[in-house]
Amino acid sequence: MGMLLIVIPPTVKQANILMLGLDSAGKSTLLYKFKYNDVFLTIPTIGFNVDMIEIEKDFTLTFWDVGGQKKMRPVWCDFLENTDGLLYVVDSSDKQRLEESKKEFEFILKNEFLKSVPVVMLANKQDLPGALNAEEITRRFNMKKYCSDRNWYVQPCCAITGEGLSEWILENSYKYL
Ligand code: G3D
Ligand code: MG
């Protein structure tokens, strides 16, 4: 997949991460896990959640977790401006809605505001039986084609246990943004 490295000007102390994905993909669970290293009972997000997480001294990521229900998806466009990194969350075990998720993904990538914005796809719910692995998600989402104009990476994870997250959030996130 290659090395993802985007140079952050020394003055940039904050980056906006937009979390998108279908409803129930696990976005809010992931955000709680990032923030508190804990699992909270999530309720379907009506509107959006926003949270700032200090990755290291003087570097903060602001996560925008936008509701993924069908009626919310047209609203995604209102959140695209000023996005430094897209975190697209997929329920890797929900094969029935994979195609729907892919369609939304492809659609959103075409938006001018997301031009060249790096993408990390979180292949969530790896704990569930039959979950597609990162290679399969990469293939099914046609990442090589649709993200050929930007840096991208597919990270398998489980928002409940946090597996796969710490590597990304602590070690690598700042490199992507
Ligand atoms: P959303 O914010 O993308 O809409 P949520 O999704 O974070 O609200 O999560 C939807 C449901 O998926 C929640 O279950 C949550 O506990 C579950 N979930 C999230 N991540 C994982 C995971 O990695 N593994 C498993 N097994 N479940 C996960 P409920 O039952 O509350 O609907
Ligand atoms: Mg939510």
GROMACS .gro file of C-alpha atoms and ligand atoms in nm:
model
  210
    1MET     CA    1   0.000   0.000   0.000
    2GLY     CA    2   0.297   0.227   0.023
    3MET     CA    3   0.401   0.480   0.275
    4LEU     CA    4   0.157   0.754   0.361
    5LEU     CA    5   0.332   1.069   0.451
    6ILE     CA    6   0.194   1.416   0.430
    7VAL     CA    7   0.407   1.697   0.552
    8ILE     CA    8   0.236   1.913   0.808
    9PRO     CA    9   0.361   2.270   0.809
   10PRO     CA   10   0.515   2.341   1.151
   11THR     CA   11   0.247   2.600   1.222
   12VAL     CA   12  -0.042   2.353   1.190
   13LYS     CA   13  -0.144   2.238   1.534
   14GLN     CA   14  -0.483   2.101   1.461
   15ALA     CA   15  -0.637   1.889   1.189
   16ASN     CA   16  -0.998   1.807   1.108
   17ILE     CA   17  -1.087   1.443   1.065
   18LEU     CA   18  -1.423   1.371   0.913
   19MET     CA   19  -1.574   1.037   1.008
   20LEU     CA   20  -1.825   0.905   0.757
   21GLY     CA   21  -1.984   0.571   0.684
   22LEU     CA   22  -2.327   0.412   0.693
   23ASP     CA   23  -2.530   0.412   1.012
   24SER     CA   24  -2.422   0.142   1.253
   25ALA     CA   25  -2.073   0.110   1.100
   26GLY     CA   26  -1.931   0.193   1.443
   27LYS     CA   27  -1.826   0.558   1.407
   28SER     CA   28  -1.949   0.677   1.745
   29THR     CA   29  -1.814   0.368   1.920
   30LEU     CA   30  -1.476   0.437   1.760
   31LEU     CA   31  -1.482   0.798   1.867
   32TYR     CA   32  -1.553   0.706   2.230
   33LYS     CA   33  -1.279   0.447   2.216
   34PHE     CA   34  -1.030   0.701   2.077
   35LYS     CA   35  -1.127   0.956   2.335
   36TYR     CA   36  -1.179   0.754   2.651
   37ASN     CA   37  -1.037   0.413   2.565
   38ASP     CA   38  -1.372   0.280   2.676
   39VAL     CA   39  -1.689   0.140   2.524
   40PHE     CA   40  -2.001   0.347   2.570
   41LEU     CA   41  -2.353   0.258   2.484
   42THR     CA   42  -2.408   0.447   2.164
   43ILE     CA   43  -2.739   0.570   2.037
   44PRO     CA   44  -2.790   0.639   1.668
   45THR     CA   45  -2.631   0.974   1.599
   46ILE     CA   46  -2.890   1.231   1.503
   47GLY     CA   47  -2.686   1.516   1.364
   48PHE     CA   48  -2.322   1.490   1.458
   49ASN     CA   49  -2.072   1.452   1.742
   50VAL     CA   50  -1.753   1.648   1.759
   51ASP     CA   51  -1.456   1.576   1.981
   52MET     CA   52  -1.101   1.700   2.008
   53ILE     CA   53  -0.830   1.455   2.094
   54GLU     CA   54  -0.475   1.557   2.178
   55ILE     CA   55  -0.250   1.318   1.991
   56GLU     CA   56   0.066   1.466   2.128
   57LYS     CA   57   0.165   1.792   2.289
   58ASP     CA   58   0.061   2.075   2.058
   59PHE     CA   59  -0.112   1.851   1.811
   60THR     CA   60  -0.484   1.797   1.828
   61LEU     CA   61  -0.719   1.613   1.599
   62THR     CA   62  -1.080   1.728   1.581
   63PHE     CA   63  -1.308   1.439   1.492
   64TRP     CA   64  -1.639   1.509   1.323
   65ASP     CA   65  -1.868   1.207   1.356
   66VAL     CA   66  -2.164   1.262   1.127
   67GLY     CA   67  -2.479   1.049   1.137
   68GLY     CA   68  -2.492   0.791   0.859
   69GLN     CA   69  -2.865   0.724   0.822
   70LYS     CA   70  -3.003   0.765   0.475
   71LYS     CA   71  -3.173   1.092   0.561
   72MET     CA   72  -2.847   1.230   0.702
   73ARG     CA   73  -2.629   1.147   0.403
   74PRO     CA   74  -2.720   1.457   0.199
   75VAL     CA   75  -2.596   1.656   0.498
   76TRP     CA   76  -2.248   1.500   0.470
   77CYS     CA   77  -2.169   1.761   0.204
   78ASP     CA   78  -2.199   2.039   0.464
   79PHE     CA   79  -1.909   1.892   0.659
   80LEU     CA   80  -1.657   1.849   0.379
   81GLU     CA   81  -1.498   2.193   0.372
   82ASN     CA   82  -1.177   2.216   0.575
   83THR     CA   83  -1.145   1.841   0.606
   84ASP     CA   84  -0.781   1.735   0.642
   85GLY     CA   85  -0.846   1.363   0.651
   86LEU     CA   86  -1.140   1.135   0.581
   87LEU     CA   87  -1.193   0.841   0.811
   88TYR     CA   88  -1.441   0.618   0.635
   89VAL     CA   89  -1.582   0.347   0.860
   90VAL     CA   90  -1.720   0.020   0.727
   91ASP     CA   91  -1.897  -0.262   0.906
   92SER     CA   92  -1.685  -0.538   0.753
   93SER     CA   93  -1.939  -0.802   0.857
   94ASP     CA   94  -2.238  -0.636   0.688
   95LYS     CA   95  -2.204  -0.781   0.341
   96GLN     CA   96  -2.559  -0.686   0.252
   97ARG     CA   97  -2.487  -0.318   0.280
   98LEU     CA   98  -2.132  -0.321   0.146
   99GLU     CA   99  -2.244  -0.211  -0.197
  100GLU     CA  100  -2.448   0.075  -0.047
  101SER     CA  101  -2.148   0.185   0.158
  102LYS     CA  102  -1.926   0.170  -0.148
  103LYS     CA  103  -2.168   0.384  -0.348
  104GLU     CA  104  -2.174   0.652  -0.079
  105PHE     CA  105  -1.796   0.638  -0.056
  106GLU     CA  106  -1.748   0.683  -0.429
  107PHE     CA  107  -1.998   0.965  -0.437
  108ILE     CA  108  -1.839   1.161  -0.156
  109LEU     CA  109  -1.489   1.125  -0.300
  110LYS     CA  110  -1.600   1.315  -0.607
  111ASN     CA  111  -1.667   1.627  -0.404
  112GLU     CA  112  -1.427   1.916  -0.475
  113PHE     CA  113  -1.368   1.978  -0.104
  114LEU     CA  114  -1.226   1.628  -0.065
  115LYS     CA  115  -0.993   1.654  -0.361
  116SER     CA  116  -0.658   1.503  -0.265
  117VAL     CA  117  -0.773   1.463   0.097
  118PRO     CA  118  -0.614   1.146   0.235
  119VAL     CA  119  -0.843   0.859   0.327
  120VAL     CA  120  -0.812   0.604   0.599
  121MET     CA  121  -1.071   0.334   0.571
  122LEU     CA  122  -1.142   0.156   0.896
  123ALA     CA  123  -1.256  -0.200   0.826
  124ASN     CA  124  -1.441  -0.223   1.156
  125LYS     CA  125  -1.607  -0.515   1.341
  126GLN     CA  126  -1.324  -0.756   1.266
  127ASP     CA  127  -1.437  -0.954   1.572
  128LEU     CA  128  -1.759  -1.064   1.402
  129PRO     CA  129  -1.770  -1.396   1.218
  130GLY     CA  130  -1.734  -1.364   0.844
  131ALA     CA  131  -1.596  -1.010   0.861
  132LEU     CA  132  -1.409  -0.924   0.543
  133ASN     CA  133  -1.041  -0.858   0.601
  134ALA     CA  134  -0.855  -0.545   0.494
  135GLU     CA  135  -0.744  -0.695   0.164
  136GLU     CA  136  -1.098  -0.792   0.075
  137ILE     CA  137  -1.235  -0.450   0.177
  138THR     CA  138  -0.961  -0.289  -0.034
  139ARG     CA  139  -1.070  -0.497  -0.330
  140ARG     CA  140  -1.444  -0.458  -0.282
  141PHE     CA  141  -1.418  -0.081  -0.246
  142ASN     CA  142  -1.192  -0.060  -0.549
  143MET     CA  143  -0.957   0.154  -0.343
  144LYS     CA  144  -0.673   0.145  -0.591
  145LYS     CA  145  -0.896   0.295  -0.856
  146TYR     CA  146  -1.105   0.541  -0.658
  147CYS     CA  147  -0.823   0.665  -0.438
  148SER     CA  148  -0.554   0.674  -0.705
  149ASP     CA  149  -0.540   1.054  -0.673
  150ARG     CA  150  -0.467   1.060  -0.300
  151ASN     CA  151  -0.299   0.882  -0.013
  152TRP     CA  152  -0.507   0.606   0.136
  153TYR     CA  153  -0.484   0.318   0.376
  154VAL     CA  154  -0.717   0.042   0.493
  155GLN     CA  155  -0.690  -0.044   0.862
  156PRO     CA  156  -0.870  -0.348   1.005
  157CYS     CA  157  -1.003  -0.283   1.354
  158CYS     CA  158  -1.253  -0.360   1.625
  159ALA     CA  159  -1.402  -0.057   1.798
  160ILE     CA  160  -1.515  -0.265   2.096
  161THR     CA  161  -1.176  -0.406   2.191
  162GLY     CA  162  -0.974  -0.126   2.033
  163GLU     CA  163  -0.772  -0.374   1.834
  164GLY     CA  164  -0.613  -0.211   1.533
  165LEU     CA  165  -0.684   0.138   1.661
  166SER     CA  166  -0.389   0.217   1.877
  167GLU     CA  167  -0.143   0.159   1.596
  168TRP     CA  168  -0.333   0.397   1.382
  169ILE     CA  169  -0.431   0.665   1.625
  170LEU     CA  170  -0.115   0.685   1.827
  171GLU     CA  171   0.157   0.597   1.587
  172ASN     CA  172   0.044   0.692   1.242
  173SER     CA  173  -0.249   0.928   1.235
  174TYR     CA  174  -0.042   1.243   1.217
  175LYS     CA  175   0.142   1.107   0.917
  176TYR     CA  176  -0.177   1.084   0.718
  177LEU     CA  177  -0.292   1.436   0.777
  178G3D     P1  178  -2.251   0.457   1.403
  178G3D     O1  179  -2.210   0.569   1.492
  178G3D     O2  180  -2.158   0.439   1.287
  178G3D     O3  181  -2.392   0.466   1.357
  178G3D     P2  182  -2.234   0.299   1.643
  178G3D     O4  183  -2.240   0.320   1.484
  178G3D     O5  184  -2.102   0.342   1.695
  178G3D     O6  185  -2.355   0.360   1.705
  178G3D     O7  186  -2.239   0.141   1.652
  178G3D     C1  187  -2.348   0.065   1.602
  178G3D     C2  188  -2.351  -0.070   1.670
  178G3D     O8  189  -2.233  -0.145   1.631
  178G3D     C3  190  -2.347  -0.064   1.823
  178G3D     O9  191  -2.419  -0.176   1.871
  178G3D     C4  192  -2.199  -0.087   1.855
  178G3D    O10  193  -2.178  -0.141   1.983
  178G3D     C5  194  -2.165  -0.189   1.748
  178G3D     N1  195  -2.021  -0.193   1.716
  178G3D     C6  196  -1.942  -0.090   1.686
  178G3D     N2  197  -1.816  -0.131   1.659
  178G3D     C7  198  -1.817  -0.266   1.674
  178G3D     C8  199  -1.716  -0.369   1.661
  178G3D    O11  200  -1.600  -0.344   1.628
  178G3D     N3  201  -1.758  -0.496   1.683
  178G3D     C9  202  -1.887  -0.527   1.718
  178G3D     N4  203  -1.915  -0.655   1.739
  178G3D     N5  204  -1.983  -0.434   1.733
  178G3D    C10  205  -1.948  -0.305   1.710
  178G3D     P3  206  -2.572  -0.169   1.921
  178G3D    O12  207  -2.601  -0.308   1.963
  178G3D    O13  208  -2.573  -0.070   2.034
  178G3D    O14  209  -2.650  -0.124   1.802
  179MG      MG  210  -2.320   0.736   1.551
   0.00000   0.00000   0.00000
